[in-house]
Tab-separated table of C-alpha atoms in Angstrom:
chain	number	residue	atom	x	y	z
E	1	UNK	CA	-28.411	10.556	4.171
E	2	UNK	CA	-25.658	13.112	4.621
E	3	UNK	CA	-26.054	16.499	6.227
E	4	UNK	CA	-24.870	19.793	4.800
E	5	UNK	CA	-23.667	22.847	6.649
E	6	UNK	CA	-24.951	25.765	4.633
E	7	UNK	CA	-23.136	29.044	4.112
E	8	UNK	CA	-25.273	30.508	6.851
E	9	UNK	CA	-24.278	27.789	9.268
E	10	UNK	CA	-27.590	25.949	9.362
E	11	UNK	CA	-27.874	22.199	9.522
E	12	UNK	CA	-29.854	20.776	6.620
E	13	UNK	CA	-30.500	17.254	7.894
E	14	UNK	CA	-32.487	14.266	6.835
E	15	UNK	CA	-36.114	14.416	7.858
E	16	UNK	CA	-36.635	12.816	11.219
E	17	UNK	CA	-32.996	13.094	12.330
E	18	UNK	CA	-33.330	14.244	15.911
E	19	UNK	CA	-29.804	15.567	16.218
E	20	UNK	CA	-30.173	17.724	13.150
E	21	UNK	CA	-33.490	19.036	14.378
E	22	UNK	CA	-32.026	20.013	17.719
E	23	UNK	CA	-29.141	21.832	16.101
E	24	UNK	CA	-30.998	23.353	13.185
E	25	UNK	CA	-30.573	26.968	14.241
E	26	UNK	CA	-26.992	26.793	15.459
E	27	UNK	CA	-24.089	28.417	13.708
E	28	UNK	CA	-20.861	26.524	13.296
E	29	UNK	CA	-17.557	27.707	14.721
E	30	UNK	CA	-15.602	30.116	12.527
E	31	UNK	CA	-12.039	30.062	11.306
E	32	UNK	CA	-10.379	31.462	14.430
E	33	UNK	CA	-8.578	28.460	15.826
E	34	UNK	CA	-8.675	27.946	19.579
E	35	UNK	CA	-5.140	26.510	19.315
E	36	UNK	CA	-5.038	26.064	23.113
E	37	UNK	CA	-2.313	23.434	22.808
E	38	UNK	CA	0.844	25.133	21.583
E	39	UNK	CA	4.427	24.434	22.508
E	40	UNK	CA	7.781	25.934	21.690
E	41	UNK	CA	9.118	25.373	18.193
E	42	UNK	CA	12.473	23.698	17.635
E	43	UNK	CA	14.331	21.795	14.935
E	44	UNK	CA	12.718	18.579	16.208
E	45	UNK	CA	9.344	20.228	16.734
E	46	UNK	CA	8.943	22.751	13.890
E	47	UNK	CA	5.171	23.019	14.248
E	48	UNK	CA	5.250	23.829	17.949
E	49	UNK	CA	3.388	20.797	19.282
E	50	UNK	CA	2.634	20.820	23.003
E	51	UNK	CA	4.173	17.540	24.052
E	52	UNK	CA	1.544	16.508	26.611
E	53	UNK	CA	-1.517	17.749	24.710
E	54	UNK	CA	-4.156	15.102	24.034
E	55	UNK	CA	-4.921	14.270	20.395
E	56	UNK	CA	-8.243	12.983	19.087
E	57	UNK	CA	-8.381	11.239	15.709
E	58	UNK	CA	-11.549	10.035	13.961
E	59	UNK	CA	-11.130	7.638	11.017
E	60	UNK	CA	-13.588	6.632	8.318
E	61	UNK	CA	-13.863	2.861	8.662
E	62	UNK	CA	-14.326	2.025	4.981
E	63	UNK	CA	-12.334	0.190	2.339
E	64	UNK	CA	-9.015	0.956	4.068
E	65	UNK	CA	-10.191	-0.031	7.542
E	66	UNK	CA	-8.634	1.604	10.612
E	67	UNK	CA	-5.514	-0.422	11.429
E	68	UNK	CA	-3.242	1.797	9.323
E	69	UNK	CA	-4.298	4.782	11.441
E	70	UNK	CA	-3.387	2.990	14.648
E	71	UNK	CA	0.122	2.560	13.239
E	72	UNK	CA	0.338	6.288	12.482
E	73	UNK	CA	-0.849	7.047	15.996
E	74	UNK	CA	1.862	4.797	17.411
E	75	UNK	CA	4.436	6.799	15.448
E	76	UNK	CA	3.007	10.034	16.863
E	77	UNK	CA	3.063	8.531	20.355
E	78	UNK	CA	6.747	7.664	19.963
E	79	UNK	CA	7.488	11.319	19.254
E	80	UNK	CA	5.221	12.604	22.018
E	81	UNK	CA	5.016	9.889	24.691
E	82	UNK	CA	3.221	12.196	27.134
E	83	UNK	CA	0.322	12.759	24.722
E	84	UNK	CA	-2.857	10.779	25.227
E	85	UNK	CA	-4.394	9.720	21.899
E	86	UNK	CA	-8.095	9.038	21.512
E	87	UNK	CA	-8.901	6.944	18.445
E	88	UNK	CA	-12.308	6.136	17.026
E	89	UNK	CA	-13.591	4.866	13.690
E	90	UNK	CA	-17.002	5.089	12.081
E	91	UNK	CA	-18.748	4.928	8.731
E	92	UNK	CA	-21.131	7.688	9.843
E	93	UNK	CA	-18.783	10.668	9.708
E	94	UNK	CA	-21.440	13.363	9.192
E	95	UNK	CA	-23.948	11.945	11.649
E	96	UNK	CA	-21.255	11.496	14.311
E	97	UNK	CA	-19.305	14.723	13.878
E	98	UNK	CA	-21.753	17.269	12.472
E	99	UNK	CA	-23.105	18.177	15.932
E	100	UNK	CA	-19.562	18.545	17.277
E	101	UNK	CA	-18.571	20.955	14.506
E	102	UNK	CA	-21.687	22.993	15.244
E	103	UNK	CA	-20.886	22.999	18.970
E	104	UNK	CA	-17.291	24.139	18.289
E	105	UNK	CA	-15.878	20.913	19.750
E	106	UNK	CA	-14.567	18.879	16.793
E	107	UNK	CA	-11.770	16.263	16.954
E	108	UNK	CA	-8.208	17.262	16.067
E	109	UNK	CA	-7.912	15.102	12.936
E	110	UNK	CA	-10.764	13.768	10.800
E	111	UNK	CA	-10.632	11.322	7.912
E	112	UNK	CA	-13.613	12.981	6.200
E	113	UNK	CA	-14.492	10.253	3.737
E	114	UNK	CA	-17.213	7.837	2.702
E	115	UNK	CA	-20.859	8.149	1.802
E	116	UNK	CA	-21.475	10.171	4.975
E	117	UNK	CA	-18.614	12.590	4.388
E	118	UNK	CA	-19.350	16.113	5.639
E	119	UNK	CA	-19.827	18.433	2.666
E	120	UNK	CA	-16.556	20.251	2.022
E	121	UNK	CA	-18.348	23.233	0.526
E	122	UNK	CA	-20.063	23.858	3.837
E	123	UNK	CA	-16.929	23.286	5.900
E	124	UNK	CA	-14.878	25.676	3.769
E	125	UNK	CA	-17.579	28.349	3.655
E	126	UNK	CA	-17.844	28.278	7.441
E	127	UNK	CA	-14.074	28.502	8.013
E	128	UNK	CA	-14.179	25.197	9.860
E	129	UNK	CA	-10.867	23.897	8.491
E	130	UNK	CA	-7.343	24.829	9.539
E	131	UNK	CA	-5.029	26.052	6.779
E	132	UNK	CA	-2.495	23.283	6.134
E	133	UNK	CA	-0.071	25.632	4.403
E	134	UNK	CA	2.150	25.630	7.470
E	135	UNK	CA	2.410	21.846	7.195
E	136	UNK	CA	3.476	22.127	3.545
E	137	UNK	CA	6.294	24.499	4.453
E	138	UNK	CA	7.485	22.473	7.460
E	139	UNK	CA	10.519	20.227	7.033
E	140	UNK	CA	9.679	16.629	6.219
E	141	UNK	CA	10.170	14.067	8.935
E	142	UNK	CA	12.759	12.229	6.811
E	143	UNK	CA	14.864	15.112	5.530
E	144	UNK	CA	15.007	18.442	7.400
E	145	UNK	CA	16.314	20.081	4.225
E	146	UNK	CA	13.216	19.132	2.242
E	147	UNK	CA	9.810	20.707	2.809
E	148	UNK	CA	6.755	18.480	3.133
E	149	UNK	CA	5.314	20.009	-0.054
E	150	UNK	CA	8.339	18.769	-2.001
E	151	UNK	CA	7.663	15.163	-0.984
E	152	UNK	CA	4.129	15.075	-2.450
E	153	UNK	CA	3.018	13.752	-5.811
E	154	UNK	CA	1.876	16.319	-8.402
E	155	UNK	CA	-1.741	17.405	-8.026
E	156	UNK	CA	-2.114	16.581	-4.327
E	157	UNK	CA	-2.037	20.226	-3.274
E	158	UNK	CA	-4.381	21.269	-6.091
E	159	UNK	CA	-7.086	18.759	-5.239
E	160	UNK	CA	-7.065	19.810	-1.576
E	161	UNK	CA	-7.048	23.571	-2.162
E	162	UNK	CA	-9.974	25.973	-1.949
E	163	UNK	CA	-9.631	29.690	-2.662
E	164	UNK	CA	-5.865	29.288	-2.691
E	165	UNK	CA	-5.691	27.645	0.756
E	166	UNK	CA	-4.593	24.038	1.245
E	167	UNK	CA	-7.326	22.699	3.521
E	168	UNK	CA	-7.543	18.963	2.848
E	169	UNK	CA	-4.806	16.346	2.606
E	170	UNK	CA	-5.927	13.633	0.205
E	171	UNK	CA	-3.638	10.957	1.555
E	172	UNK	CA	-4.229	8.057	-0.800
E	173	UNK	CA	-3.282	8.288	-4.457
E	174	UNK	CA	-6.064	6.798	-6.522
E	175	UNK	CA	-5.841	5.782	-10.143
E	176	UNK	CA	-9.180	5.389	-11.885
E	177	UNK	CA	-9.798	3.207	-14.892
E	178	UNK	CA	-11.453	0.080	-16.236
E	179	UNK	CA	-10.652	-3.133	-14.365
E	180	UNK	CA	-10.456	-6.675	-15.708
E	181	UNK	CA	-8.990	-10.087	-14.816
E	182	UNK	CA	-5.726	-10.874	-16.533
E	183	UNK	CA	-6.354	-14.572	-15.979
E	184	UNK	CA	-9.725	-14.385	-17.732
E	185	UNK	CA	-8.408	-12.366	-20.634
E	186	UNK	CA	-5.359	-14.547	-21.191
E	187	UNK	CA	-7.372	-17.758	-20.978
E	188	UNK	CA	-9.763	-16.439	-23.631
E	189	UNK	CA	-7.161	-14.771	-25.813
E	190	UNK	CA	-8.707	-11.323	-25.296
E	191	UNK	CA	-6.757	-8.055	-25.331
E	192	UNK	CA	-7.799	-4.900	-23.537
E	193	UNK	CA	-9.335	-2.531	-26.119
E	194	UNK	CA	-7.613	0.784	-26.751
E	195	UNK	CA	-10.409	2.275	-28.888
E	196	UNK	CA	-14.157	2.390	-28.399
E	197	UNK	CA	-14.777	0.407	-31.582
E	198	UNK	CA	-12.502	-2.309	-30.189
E	199	UNK	CA	-14.403	-2.185	-26.892
E	200	UNK	CA	-17.758	-2.772	-28.541
E	201	UNK	CA	-16.349	-5.577	-30.699
E	202	UNK	CA	-14.892	-7.273	-27.618
E	203	UNK	CA	-18.134	-6.811	-25.668
E	204	UNK	CA	-19.925	-8.727	-28.428
E	205	UNK	CA	-17.397	-11.558	-28.124
E	206	UNK	CA	-17.604	-11.601	-24.332
E	207	UNK	CA	-21.397	-11.734	-24.346
E	208	UNK	CA	-21.319	-14.601	-26.835
E	209	UNK	CA	-19.081	-16.468	-24.390
E	210	UNK	CA	-21.832	-16.280	-21.759
E	211	UNK	CA	-20.222	-13.572	-19.624
E	212	UNK	CA	-21.636	-10.115	-19.004
E	213	UNK	CA	-19.238	-7.625	-20.617
E	214	UNK	CA	-19.765	-5.000	-17.877
E	215	UNK	CA	-21.149	-4.742	-14.379
E	216	UNK	CA	-21.647	-1.622	-12.277
E	217	UNK	CA	-23.122	-0.545	-8.940
E	218	UNK	CA	-26.558	0.740	-9.899
E	219	UNK	CA	-27.097	2.059	-6.368
E	220	UNK	CA	-23.998	4.226	-6.830
E	221	UNK	CA	-24.219	4.842	-10.555
E	222	UNK	CA	-21.785	7.765	-10.409
E	223	UNK	CA	-19.052	5.113	-10.704
E	224	UNK	CA	-20.107	4.964	-14.353
E	225	UNK	CA	-19.940	8.740	-14.741
E	226	UNK	CA	-16.186	8.508	-14.230
E	227	UNK	CA	-15.403	6.822	-17.575
E	228	UNK	CA	-17.772	9.232	-19.346
E	229	UNK	CA	-15.981	12.303	-17.976
E	230	UNK	CA	-12.550	10.715	-18.495
E	231	UNK	CA	-13.333	9.835	-22.094
E	232	UNK	CA	-14.723	13.312	-22.724
E	233	UNK	CA	-11.602	14.928	-21.274
E	234	UNK	CA	-9.324	12.725	-23.343
E	235	UNK	CA	-11.273	13.525	-26.481
E	236	UNK	CA	-11.747	17.268	-25.969
E	237	UNK	CA	-8.845	18.163	-23.684
E	238	UNK	CA	-8.516	19.318	-20.082
E	239	UNK	CA	-10.465	22.516	-20.822
E	240	UNK	CA	-13.597	20.383	-21.164
E	241	UNK	CA	-13.123	19.173	-17.599
E	242	UNK	CA	-12.223	22.613	-16.240
E	243	UNK	CA	-15.462	23.982	-17.680
E	244	UNK	CA	-17.353	21.391	-15.628
E	245	UNK	CA	-15.384	22.304	-12.497
E	246	UNK	CA	-16.166	25.988	-13.022
E	247	UNK	CA	-19.899	25.388	-13.581
E	248	UNK	CA	-19.706	27.042	-16.988
E	249	UNK	CA	-22.870	27.221	-19.114
E	250	UNK	CA	-23.204	24.234	-21.478
E	251	UNK	CA	-20.060	22.545	-20.131
E	252	UNK	CA	-21.924	19.218	-20.001
E	253	UNK	CA	-23.236	19.741	-23.538
E	254	UNK	CA	-19.801	19.936	-25.142
E	255	UNK	CA	-19.480	17.683	-28.179
E	256	UNK	CA	-16.878	15.553	-26.412
E	257	UNK	CA	-19.213	15.007	-23.454
E	258	UNK	CA	-22.064	14.088	-25.793
E	259	UNK	CA	-19.837	11.614	-27.643
E	260	UNK	CA	-18.673	10.015	-24.399
E	261	UNK	CA	-22.199	9.756	-23.006
E	262	UNK	CA	-23.410	8.169	-26.264
E	263	UNK	CA	-20.570	5.645	-26.138
E	264	UNK	CA	-21.291	4.427	-22.619
E	265	UNK	CA	-25.040	4.543	-23.181
E	266	UNK	CA	-24.405	2.054	-25.968
E	267	UNK	CA	-23.427	-0.498	-23.323
E	268	UNK	CA	-26.969	-0.373	-21.988
E	269	UNK	CA	-28.673	-0.256	-25.379
E	270	UNK	CA	-26.737	-3.226	-26.757
E	271	UNK	CA	-27.268	-5.342	-23.648
E	272	UNK	CA	-23.674	-5.329	-22.463
E	273	UNK	CA	-24.474	-4.535	-18.812
E	274	UNK	CA	-24.946	-7.377	-16.339
E	275	UNK	CA	-28.655	-8.095	-15.695
E	276	UNK	CA	-29.567	-7.013	-12.185
E	277	UNK	CA	-26.641	-4.602	-11.826
E	278	UNK	CA	-29.052	-1.680	-11.481
E	279	UNK	CA	-29.999	-2.990	-8.026
E	280	UNK	CA	-26.469	-3.660	-6.773
E	281	UNK	CA	-24.300	-1.617	-4.470
E	282	UNK	CA	-20.566	-1.319	-5.104
E	283	UNK	CA	-19.573	-4.360	-3.038
E	284	UNK	CA	-22.158	-6.575	-4.732
E	285	UNK	CA	-21.111	-5.477	-8.224
E	286	UNK	CA	-17.420	-5.849	-7.421
E	287	UNK	CA	-18.025	-9.303	-5.966
E	288	UNK	CA	-19.877	-10.395	-9.099
E	289	UNK	CA	-16.894	-9.190	-11.099
E	290	UNK	CA	-14.462	-11.070	-8.862
E	291	UNK	CA	-16.519	-14.213	-9.392
E	292	UNK	CA	-16.090	-13.922	-13.140
E	293	UNK	CA	-19.696	-12.993	-13.864
E	294	UNK	CA	-18.613	-9.826	-15.717
E	295	UNK	CA	-15.468	-8.771	-17.558
E	296	UNK	CA	-15.216	-4.995	-16.988
E	297	UNK	CA	-15.719	-2.725	-13.985
E	298	UNK	CA	-15.176	1.013	-13.476
E	299	UNK	CA	-13.448	1.766	-10.177
E	300	UNK	CA	-10.474	3.316	-8.417
E	301	UNK	CA	-7.319	1.685	-7.121
E	302	UNK	CA	-8.753	0.961	-3.668
E	303	UNK	CA	-10.553	-1.945	-5.357
E	304	UNK	CA	-7.903	-4.577	-4.647
E	305	UNK	CA	-7.974	-3.970	-0.899
E	306	UNK	CA	-11.738	-3.616	-0.742
E	307	UNK	CA	-12.240	-7.003	-2.433
E	308	UNK	CA	-9.333	-8.946	-0.950
E	309	UNK	CA	-11.579	-11.284	1.049
E	310	UNK	CA	-13.430	-12.575	-2.038
E	311	UNK	CA	-10.862	-12.275	-4.844
E	312	UNK	CA	-9.622	-15.683	-6.091
E	313	UNK	CA	-5.842	-16.085	-5.588
E	314	UNK	CA	-5.202	-16.414	-9.321
E	315	UNK	CA	-7.642	-13.703	-10.459
E	316	UNK	CA	-4.838	-11.199	-11.226
E	317	UNK	CA	-6.883	-8.017	-11.355
E	318	UNK	CA	-5.580	-5.296	-13.660
E	319	UNK	CA	-6.557	-1.763	-14.643
E	320	UNK	CA	-6.260	0.201	-17.874
E	321	UNK	CA	-7.239	3.701	-19.054
E	322	UNK	CA	-10.585	4.374	-20.682
E	323	UNK	CA	-10.461	3.563	-24.411
E	324	UNK	CA	-9.962	6.432	-26.858
E	325	UNK	CA	-13.220	7.551	-28.452
E	326	UNK	CA	-11.643	8.728	-31.722
E	327	UNK	CA	-8.292	8.704	-33.493
E	328	UNK	CA	-8.186	12.471	-32.979
E	329	UNK	CA	-8.484	12.542	-29.178
E	330	UNK	CA	-6.428	15.363	-27.664
E	331	UNK	CA	-5.005	13.065	-24.992
E	332	UNK	CA	-3.390	9.703	-25.770
E	333	UNK	CA	-4.894	6.377	-24.781
E	334	UNK	CA	-2.392	6.130	-21.909
E	335	UNK	CA	-3.763	9.230	-20.154
E	336	UNK	CA	-5.875	8.430	-17.105
E	337	UNK	CA	-7.514	10.044	-14.108
E	338	UNK	CA	-5.090	10.046	-11.196
E	339	UNK	CA	-5.676	12.088	-8.085
E	340	UNK	CA	-5.516	12.248	-4.328
E	341	UNK	CA	-8.329	10.648	-2.369
E	342	UNK	CA	-9.161	9.792	1.239
E	343	UNK	CA	-9.220	13.360	2.610
E	344	UNK	CA	-7.844	14.231	6.032
E	345	UNK	CA	-8.651	17.547	7.695
E	346	UNK	CA	-7.609	19.427	10.813
E	347	UNK	CA	-10.627	21.317	12.191
E	348	UNK	CA	-9.817	24.931	13.014
E	349	UNK	CA	-11.716	24.638	16.322
E	350	UNK	CA	-9.862	21.503	17.447
E	351	UNK	CA	-8.251	21.643	20.872
E	352	UNK	CA	-4.879	20.569	19.449
E	353	UNK	CA	-4.429	22.071	15.986
E	354	UNK	CA	-0.627	21.896	16.292
E	355	UNK	CA	-0.870	18.195	17.061
E	356	UNK	CA	-3.227	17.702	14.131
E	357	UNK	CA	-0.726	19.242	11.731
E	358	UNK	CA	2.059	17.134	13.205
E	359	UNK	CA	-0.036	13.982	12.882
E	360	UNK	CA	-0.351	14.658	9.153
E	361	UNK	CA	3.415	15.245	8.973
E	362	UNK	CA	3.910	11.805	10.533
E	363	UNK	CA	1.539	10.293	7.976
E	364	UNK	CA	3.559	11.919	5.176
E	365	UNK	CA	6.851	10.398	6.301
E	366	UNK	CA	8.321	7.562	4.244
E	367	UNK	CA	7.689	5.151	7.112
E	368	UNK	CA	4.089	6.271	7.596
E	369	UNK	CA	3.329	6.167	3.887
E	370	UNK	CA	5.005	2.838	3.128
E	371	UNK	CA	3.279	1.234	6.106
E	372	UNK	CA	-0.071	2.408	4.730
E	373	UNK	CA	0.701	0.858	1.344
E	374	UNK	CA	1.688	-2.451	2.921
E	375	UNK	CA	-1.444	-2.583	5.049
E	376	UNK	CA	-4.117	-1.492	2.564
E	377	UNK	CA	-2.666	-2.051	-0.926
E	378	UNK	CA	-2.951	1.569	-1.942
E	379	UNK	CA	-0.414	4.130	-3.055
E	380	UNK	CA	-0.104	7.339	-1.066
E	381	UNK	CA	0.454	11.009	-1.823
E	382	UNK	CA	4.145	10.616	-0.912
E	383	UNK	CA	6.678	10.256	-3.707
E	384	UNK	CA	8.642	6.998	-3.764
E	385	UNK	CA	6.941	5.510	-0.720
E	386	UNK	CA	6.096	2.213	-2.470
E	387	UNK	CA	9.718	1.470	-3.365
E	388	UNK	CA	10.803	-1.976	-2.237
E	389	UNK	CA	7.286	-3.072	-1.302
E	390	UNK	CA	5.877	-6.260	-2.800
E	391	UNK	CA	2.620	-5.104	-4.353
E	392	UNK	CA	-0.430	-7.148	-5.248
E	393	UNK	CA	-1.419	-7.703	-8.896
E	394	UNK	CA	-3.881	-4.804	-8.900
E	395	UNK	CA	-1.504	-2.234	-7.474
E	396	UNK	CA	1.322	-3.524	-9.668
E	397	UNK	CA	-0.973	-2.867	-12.619
E	398	UNK	CA	-1.624	0.653	-11.298
E	399	UNK	CA	2.103	1.398	-11.178
E	400	UNK	CA	2.461	0.158	-14.763
E	401	UNK	CA	-0.367	2.456	-15.826
E	402	UNK	CA	1.308	5.390	-14.056
E	403	UNK	CA	4.620	4.655	-15.764
E	404	UNK	CA	2.982	4.301	-19.193
E	405	UNK	CA	1.198	7.647	-18.818
E	406	UNK	CA	4.550	9.434	-18.434
E	407	UNK	CA	2.953	12.176	-16.386
E	408	UNK	CA	-0.173	12.323	-18.550
E	409	UNK	CA	-2.676	12.204	-15.726
E	410	UNK	CA	-5.651	14.468	-15.131
E	411	UNK	CA	-8.511	14.853	-12.709
E	412	UNK	CA	-11.615	16.908	-12.017
E	413	UNK	CA	-12.577	18.881	-8.942
E	414	UNK	CA	-16.350	19.386	-9.183
E	415	UNK	CA	-16.857	16.392	-6.894
E	416	UNK	CA	-14.767	18.166	-4.221
E	417	UNK	CA	-16.130	21.653	-4.831
E	418	UNK	CA	-19.771	20.608	-5.093
E	419	UNK	CA	-20.137	17.160	-3.554
E	420	UNK	CA	-23.883	16.925	-3.937
E	421	UNK	CA	-23.658	17.632	-7.652
E	422	UNK	CA	-21.907	14.297	-8.112
E	423	UNK	CA	-23.290	12.281	-5.198
E	424	UNK	CA	-26.923	13.150	-5.809
E	425	UNK	CA	-27.586	14.756	-9.183
E	426	UNK	CA	-25.050	13.011	-11.449
E	427	UNK	CA	-25.545	9.762	-9.580
E	428	UNK	CA	-29.303	9.891	-10.184
E	429	UNK	CA	-28.871	10.853	-13.836
E	430	UNK	CA	-26.496	7.931	-14.404
E	431	UNK	CA	-28.965	5.529	-12.788
E	432	UNK	CA	-31.551	6.634	-15.331
E	433	UNK	CA	-29.096	6.540	-18.229
E	434	UNK	CA	-27.919	2.988	-17.664
E	435	UNK	CA	-31.451	1.807	-16.995
E	436	UNK	CA	-32.349	3.302	-20.414
E	437	UNK	CA	-34.962	5.608	-18.913
E	438	UNK	CA	-33.221	8.584	-20.533
E	439	UNK	CA	-30.991	8.929	-23.594
E	440	UNK	CA	-27.413	10.186	-23.654
E	441	UNK	CA	-28.592	13.579	-24.923
E	442	UNK	CA	-31.142	13.783	-22.117
E	443	UNK	CA	-28.423	12.830	-19.635
E	444	UNK	CA	-26.304	15.769	-20.801
E	445	UNK	CA	-29.301	18.080	-20.477
E	446	UNK	CA	-30.167	16.762	-17.038
E	447	UNK	CA	-26.651	17.112	-15.627
E	448	UNK	CA	-26.240	20.561	-17.170
E	449	UNK	CA	-29.502	21.697	-15.603
E	450	UNK	CA	-28.225	20.534	-12.204
E	451	UNK	CA	-24.890	22.296	-12.713
E	452	UNK	CA	-26.736	25.483	-13.652
E	453	UNK	CA	-28.787	25.267	-10.462
E	454	UNK	CA	-25.616	25.011	-8.403
E	455	UNK	CA	-24.101	27.933	-10.313
E	456	UNK	CA	-27.153	30.093	-9.661
E	457	UNK	CA	-27.631	29.212	-5.990
E	458	UNK	CA	-26.273	32.142	-3.913
E	459	UNK	CA	-26.057	29.908	-0.822
E	460	UNK	CA	-23.415	27.697	-2.455
E	461	UNK	CA	-19.860	28.982	-2.313
E	462	UNK	CA	-18.203	28.921	-5.761
E	463	UNK	CA	-14.648	28.007	-6.648
E	464	UNK	CA	-12.607	28.799	-9.721
E	465	UNK	CA	-10.187	26.332	-11.264
E	466	UNK	CA	-7.523	28.031	-13.355
């Protein structure tokens, strides 16, 4: 269970959580940075890092592990050999760090990711995050004539911005789509379907061959909301997605959303979902897929690294965009959801804010970014950082999908603006949809009702996507 810091600075914890109970009436530190550690600026130190100031970094120990962060810390240490670096990694980000944010004693850098991510809406509303705009305007580590912002892939600043301030660096670049095994498809003579009619026809063939056409993590059913929203956006255009981000009335009842929900509901109705998937978590579903028990899986491009220990050597995982729903879709088949992920933040109350900004600058260097890609098989937010690196089959497929899209990528922000809308409400609605407890129309109604509740709740800070 995650905790949320409300607009009023109260901890809303899970029942029985002693730490949350003890801190329930405490306000969290505001946006005035302590910034105790500050040194003189220079060409080699544009952010004014105090060379002997300690730096504390907390990493989410998930699909990417923590070894890549140790490499980044070594790079920082080379630049500031007098600085003592404290490193820790956990899967319980909220439970571990929530009390420290409340006490005004957070770490200097936090990889705020995973199921226990601290709610960004609460952090932003409380002014708990340092503005990273200064980092964007600093010279890059590789070229003093190029600003950091000019080294980033398109969309990275947008996805980390709230109220016009860049507050979260989404370091990994994630491409989302439908995954399959090239080996399986080639051995069976199957081709990835570009239209929904082709998808259903192929699902019928796959099922007849004794393989489940699709699997999914029923315990995290929001994974199957992603192709619904992607298909709706491709059919109706980016304005459909922006309406969702802006909590507009009836955004989830748009005809394109209804059509997409009906399409993916058909997978459940026609028996194309793997039996037992409703009880699986993401690792279990992905492992079933790697074992050839199912043909299709909805996921992001961290999949290859997350499953490397169980993926057969000749599996040759590949990804493709969601199929087009109609011949009149506003976006082409090649369009896909591509966005920054794996958010890093610098708490405004950290003891070494300057060092935190510099640490992110190190991460955004060509060396830091390419090392990350080599270690975890994921692209980063840095342009050109995968050049010359031998990529695995999955990531090679991602780069092909990026090239084919020719810049035609899109994303949504409601999951960043209103985390619980996706993680709790949409997740629960998808669990019911794919278990056939509700229809596609009822799913649209249910999600819209949740979005309306968020829109009407005065305690939830609202954001506007232009």
